[in-house]
Amino acid sequence: MGILKKVRRTLLGPNHKQRTDRFRAKLSNFGLSRFCPCCQSYVATFLPHGQVQRPQARCPICRSLERHRLIRLYFANKTNLLDGRPKRLLHVAPEIEMSQWLQKVPNIDYLSADLMSPRAMVKMDITDIQYPEGSFDVIYCSHVLEHVPADRQAMREFFRVLKPGGWAILQVPVTVPVTFEDPTVTSPEERTRLFGQHDHVRRYGPDYADRLREAGFDVLADNYPAAMGEWKRIRFGIRKDEAVHYCRKAA
Ligand SMILES: [Zn+2]
């Protein structure tokens, strides 16, 4: 590293470039009609995203999607996550922005885990979790179980490692009236055709909540977006049809 770069880095901090880039993006995307609760940015619009492009989906600053903004608001408004009491939290398949935020919350003892991603703090197979019973107060796992053949086993593992009185938010795409899966379907093309993505192994219906109950959880499929009202949904770029699966282990 050149001497000027070193001086600059010492004076301005290691993330100076990141911060400058974000500031520029905030300026160029500024507007008052939308607000991203993940990166706390006022933006003129969210961007389209997805194979079938969904309008108002991706934050132009932090790249969060509708589901991330929904959960960020849910954490703040509908759970005890930010009550200041110490909590051990397991974040499976960590999304960058959410991960960075959770690590900054003073009362959270944070652990991220993933089967593959080097970004996570530990490697973890969620069907065989390497932590003892009652290790976590909170688990957050979003859009993972639809990739996991033994999803019921993963649910039981989440239940096991949660402390009594603890809770988990376990999100999946709910896209059909009744869950359907077929383990004989293994080719990426067929999976895309049947399950909507090359690496999905099923489509879930609202009976997803029953699978979670079978694992032991008390499940609230909370239609928070509906309760929020249309004005807020539009402002935060949140979809109307996505229930939050709040899963509690009885105390
Ligand atoms: Zn954002």
Short mmCIF file of C-alpha atoms and ligand atoms in Angstrom, two decimals:
data_model
loop_
_atom_site.label_atom_id
_atom_site.label_comp_id
_atom_site.label_asym_id
_atom_site.label_seq_id
_atom_site.Cartn_x
_atom_site.Cartn_y
_atom_site.Cartn_z
CA MET A 1 0.00 0.00 0.00
CA GLY A 2 1.38 3.43 -0.94
CA ILE A 3 2.15 5.97 1.78
CA LEU A 4 -0.65 8.33 0.68
CA LYS A 5 -3.16 5.51 0.76
CA LYS A 6 -1.93 4.54 4.23
CA VAL A 7 -2.26 8.10 5.55
CA ARG A 8 -5.69 8.44 4.01
CA ARG A 9 -6.79 5.11 5.51
CA THR A 10 -5.49 6.09 8.95
CA LEU A 11 -7.24 9.44 8.86
CA LEU A 12 -10.54 8.35 7.37
CA GLY A 13 -10.94 4.77 8.62
CA PRO A 14 -10.91 1.46 6.72
CA ASN A 15 -14.47 1.70 5.39
CA HIS A 16 -14.15 5.23 4.10
CA LYS A 17 -14.63 4.29 0.44
CA GLN A 18 -17.69 2.17 1.25
CA ARG A 19 -19.18 5.03 3.24
CA THR A 20 -18.45 7.55 0.48
CA ASP A 21 -20.00 5.28 -2.17
CA ARG A 22 -23.09 4.83 -0.05
CA PHE A 23 -23.37 8.57 0.56
CA ARG A 24 -23.19 9.20 -3.19
CA ALA A 25 -25.83 6.53 -3.83
CA LYS A 26 -28.07 8.06 -1.19
CA LEU A 27 -27.77 11.46 -2.84
CA SER A 28 -28.44 10.23 -6.37
CA ASN A 29 -31.42 8.07 -5.32
CA PHE A 30 -32.86 10.51 -2.81
CA GLY A 31 -36.61 11.01 -2.71
CA LEU A 32 -39.35 11.18 -0.11
CA SER A 33 -41.83 8.66 -1.43
CA ARG A 34 -40.04 5.48 -0.24
CA PHE A 35 -38.05 4.57 2.87
CA CYS A 36 -35.80 1.56 3.37
CA PRO A 37 -35.87 0.40 7.01
CA CYS A 38 -32.81 -1.79 6.41
CA CYS A 39 -30.39 0.99 5.47
CA GLN A 40 -32.50 3.91 6.75
CA SER A 41 -32.50 5.61 3.35
CA TYR A 42 -35.10 7.91 1.82
CA VAL A 43 -35.30 6.95 -1.84
CA ALA A 44 -37.40 8.04 -4.81
CA THR A 45 -38.15 4.46 -5.78
CA PHE A 46 -37.21 0.83 -5.23
CA LEU A 47 -35.94 -1.08 -8.27
CA PRO A 48 -37.50 -4.01 -10.12
CA HIS A 49 -36.07 -7.43 -9.25
CA GLY A 50 -36.56 -11.15 -9.93
CA GLN A 51 -36.80 -13.58 -12.83
CA VAL A 52 -40.33 -12.30 -13.34
CA GLN A 53 -39.51 -8.70 -12.54
CA ARG A 54 -41.35 -7.42 -9.49
CA PRO A 55 -41.67 -3.63 -9.41
CA GLN A 56 -40.59 -1.75 -6.26
CA ALA A 57 -38.55 -4.71 -5.00
CA ARG A 58 -34.84 -3.92 -4.49
CA CYS A 59 -33.40 -1.04 -2.47
CA PRO A 60 -31.01 0.96 -4.71
CA ILE A 61 -28.73 1.59 -1.71
CA CYS A 62 -28.45 -1.67 0.26
CA ARG A 63 -30.05 -4.10 -2.23
CA SER A 64 -32.55 -5.33 0.37
CA LEU A 65 -35.68 -7.00 -0.99
CA GLU A 66 -39.30 -6.78 0.19
CA ARG A 67 -38.87 -9.69 2.62
CA HIS A 68 -35.79 -8.18 4.27
CA ARG A 69 -37.54 -4.87 4.88
CA LEU A 70 -40.57 -6.72 6.24
CA ILE A 71 -38.50 -8.68 8.77
CA ARG A 72 -36.45 -5.63 9.78
CA LEU A 73 -39.70 -3.86 10.68
CA TYR A 74 -41.11 -6.97 12.32
CA PHE A 75 -38.04 -7.36 14.52
CA ALA A 76 -38.38 -3.77 15.65
CA ASN A 77 -42.14 -3.57 16.09
CA LYS A 78 -43.43 -7.04 16.90
CA THR A 79 -40.70 -8.88 18.84
CA ASN A 80 -38.61 -8.37 21.99
CA LEU A 81 -35.36 -8.36 19.98
CA LEU A 82 -34.53 -4.74 20.75
CA ASP A 83 -35.62 -4.66 24.41
CA GLY A 84 -32.03 -4.34 25.61
CA ARG A 85 -31.89 -7.74 27.34
CA PRO A 86 -29.02 -10.05 26.32
CA LYS A 87 -29.89 -12.50 23.55
CA ARG A 88 -27.92 -15.14 21.70
CA LEU A 89 -29.01 -15.01 18.07
CA LEU A 90 -28.40 -17.51 15.28
CA HIS A 91 -28.65 -16.06 11.76
CA VAL A 92 -28.73 -18.78 9.09
CA ALA A 93 -27.62 -17.93 5.55
CA PRO A 94 -26.82 -14.34 6.54
CA GLU A 95 -27.91 -11.47 4.31
CA ILE A 96 -25.14 -8.82 4.43
CA GLU A 97 -27.14 -5.77 5.45
CA MET A 98 -29.20 -7.63 8.06
CA SER A 99 -26.06 -9.27 9.42
CA GLN A 100 -24.23 -5.96 9.76
CA TRP A 101 -27.19 -4.42 11.55
CA LEU A 102 -27.72 -7.34 13.95
CA GLN A 103 -24.05 -7.28 14.91
CA LYS A 104 -24.36 -3.65 15.91
CA VAL A 105 -27.31 -4.20 18.29
CA PRO A 106 -25.62 -4.05 21.72
CA ASN A 107 -27.71 -6.71 23.48
CA ILE A 108 -27.28 -9.31 20.72
CA ASP A 109 -24.63 -12.00 20.92
CA TYR A 110 -24.55 -12.76 17.21
CA LEU A 111 -23.65 -15.93 15.31
CA SER A 112 -24.06 -16.41 11.57
CA ALA A 113 -23.98 -19.84 9.95
CA ASP A 114 -24.13 -21.31 6.48
CA LEU A 115 -23.51 -24.61 4.77
CA MET A 116 -21.37 -23.06 2.03
CA SER A 117 -20.90 -19.30 2.29
CA PRO A 118 -17.48 -18.17 3.57
CA ARG A 119 -19.21 -14.97 4.71
CA ALA A 120 -20.80 -16.81 7.65
CA MET A 121 -18.98 -17.16 10.96
CA VAL A 122 -19.45 -20.93 11.17
CA LYS A 123 -20.19 -23.74 8.75
CA MET A 124 -23.47 -25.43 9.64
CA ASP A 125 -25.72 -28.16 8.32
CA ILE A 126 -29.11 -27.12 9.68
CA THR A 127 -30.30 -30.74 9.65
CA ASP A 128 -27.48 -31.58 12.10
CA ILE A 129 -26.66 -28.49 14.16
CA GLN A 130 -23.41 -28.68 16.13
CA TYR A 131 -24.75 -26.82 19.20
CA PRO A 132 -26.40 -28.28 22.28
CA GLU A 133 -30.06 -28.02 23.19
CA GLY A 134 -31.21 -24.56 24.29
CA SER A 135 -28.25 -22.64 22.83
CA PHE A 136 -30.11 -19.68 21.30
CA ASP A 137 -32.76 -17.15 22.29
CA VAL A 138 -33.55 -16.21 18.70
CA ILE A 139 -33.13 -17.87 15.30
CA TYR A 140 -33.59 -16.07 12.01
CA CYS A 141 -33.60 -18.16 8.83
CA SER A 142 -35.11 -16.77 5.66
CA HIS A 143 -35.65 -18.51 2.33
CA VAL A 144 -33.51 -21.54 3.12
CA LEU A 145 -35.87 -24.44 3.90
CA GLU A 146 -37.22 -24.57 0.35
CA HIS A 147 -33.68 -25.67 -0.64
CA VAL A 148 -33.44 -28.39 2.01
CA PRO A 149 -34.68 -31.92 1.22
CA ALA A 150 -35.03 -32.86 4.92
CA ASP A 151 -36.81 -29.67 5.95
CA ARG A 152 -38.71 -31.37 8.81
CA GLN A 153 -35.39 -32.48 10.31
CA ALA A 154 -34.07 -28.90 10.04
CA MET A 155 -37.20 -27.60 11.80
CA ARG A 156 -36.70 -30.12 14.62
CA GLU A 157 -33.07 -29.02 14.93
CA PHE A 158 -34.07 -25.37 15.17
CA PHE A 159 -36.57 -26.31 17.87
CA ARG A 160 -33.93 -28.29 19.77
CA VAL A 161 -31.27 -25.56 19.85
CA LEU A 162 -33.75 -22.86 20.81
CA LYS A 163 -34.09 -22.05 24.51
CA PRO A 164 -37.51 -22.56 26.10
CA GLY A 165 -39.29 -19.22 25.71
CA GLY A 166 -37.15 -18.43 22.66
CA TRP A 167 -38.48 -17.72 19.22
CA ALA A 168 -37.55 -18.11 15.58
CA ILE A 169 -38.52 -16.37 12.39
CA LEU A 170 -38.45 -19.00 9.66
CA GLN A 171 -39.45 -17.60 6.29
CA VAL A 172 -40.07 -19.46 3.04
CA PRO A 173 -41.80 -18.45 -0.17
CA VAL A 174 -45.45 -19.55 0.08
CA THR A 175 -46.56 -19.84 -3.53
CA VAL A 176 -49.20 -22.60 -3.82
CA PRO A 177 -52.43 -23.57 -1.99
CA VAL A 178 -50.91 -26.84 -0.67
CA THR A 179 -47.23 -27.79 -0.27
CA PHE A 180 -45.94 -30.09 -2.95
CA GLU A 181 -42.60 -31.82 -3.36
CA ASP A 182 -41.19 -34.70 -5.32
CA PRO A 183 -37.77 -36.05 -4.28
CA THR A 184 -37.40 -37.83 -7.61
CA VAL A 185 -37.15 -34.45 -9.34
CA THR A 186 -33.45 -33.60 -9.30
CA SER A 187 -32.61 -31.88 -12.57
CA PRO A 188 -32.25 -28.08 -12.41
CA GLU A 189 -34.60 -27.66 -15.39
CA GLU A 190 -37.36 -29.75 -13.85
CA ARG A 191 -36.92 -28.08 -10.48
CA THR A 192 -37.23 -24.69 -12.11
CA ARG A 193 -40.36 -25.81 -13.96
CA LEU A 194 -42.04 -27.37 -10.90
CA PHE A 195 -40.62 -25.46 -7.94
CA GLY A 196 -39.77 -22.08 -9.47
CA GLN A 197 -35.98 -22.14 -9.06
CA HIS A 198 -33.21 -24.53 -10.13
CA ASP A 199 -32.20 -25.33 -6.54
CA HIS A 200 -35.62 -25.43 -4.84
CA VAL A 201 -36.87 -28.86 -3.80
CA ARG A 202 -40.53 -27.97 -3.14
CA ARG A 203 -43.19 -25.31 -3.20
CA TYR A 204 -44.81 -24.44 0.11
CA GLY A 205 -48.43 -23.66 0.79
CA PRO A 206 -49.94 -22.11 3.92
CA ASP A 207 -49.74 -25.61 5.50
CA TYR A 208 -46.03 -24.79 5.98
CA ALA A 209 -47.15 -23.56 9.43
CA ASP A 210 -48.38 -27.08 10.24
CA ARG A 211 -44.96 -28.56 9.45
CA LEU A 212 -43.43 -26.12 11.91
CA ARG A 213 -46.03 -27.12 14.51
CA GLU A 214 -45.13 -30.80 13.99
CA ALA A 215 -41.58 -29.89 14.98
CA GLY A 216 -42.89 -28.55 18.30
CA PHE A 217 -43.30 -24.83 17.69
CA ASP A 218 -46.24 -22.62 18.59
CA VAL A 219 -46.64 -20.88 15.25
CA LEU A 220 -48.15 -17.55 14.45
CA ALA A 221 -48.44 -16.99 10.68
CA ASP A 222 -48.67 -13.26 11.19
CA ASN A 223 -50.10 -11.29 8.31
CA TYR A 224 -48.21 -8.22 9.36
CA PRO A 225 -48.24 -6.57 5.92
CA ALA A 226 -52.05 -6.58 5.93
CA ALA A 227 -52.11 -5.07 9.43
CA MET A 228 -49.61 -2.43 8.33
CA GLY A 229 -51.98 -0.92 5.79
CA GLU A 230 -51.43 -0.02 2.16
CA TRP A 231 -49.75 3.35 2.63
CA LYS A 232 -46.94 1.90 4.76
CA ARG A 233 -46.60 -1.16 2.54
CA ILE A 234 -46.00 1.06 -0.47
CA ARG A 235 -43.67 3.36 1.44
CA PHE A 236 -41.51 0.48 2.73
CA GLY A 237 -41.80 -1.59 -0.46
CA ILE A 238 -43.40 -4.61 1.18
CA ARG A 239 -45.63 -7.21 -0.44
CA LYS A 240 -49.16 -7.69 0.74
CA ASP A 241 -49.14 -11.49 0.68
CA GLU A 242 -46.11 -12.39 2.83
CA ALA A 243 -46.95 -13.65 6.33
CA VAL A 244 -44.24 -13.68 8.98
CA HIS A 245 -43.81 -17.12 10.54
CA TYR A 246 -43.14 -16.38 14.19
CA CYS A 247 -42.33 -19.69 15.88
CA ARG A 248 -42.12 -19.93 19.64
CA LYS A 249 -40.78 -22.69 21.88
CA ALA A 250 -42.97 -22.84 24.96
CA ALA A 251 -41.24 -21.71 28.17
ZN ZN B 1 -31.85 -0.12 1.82
#
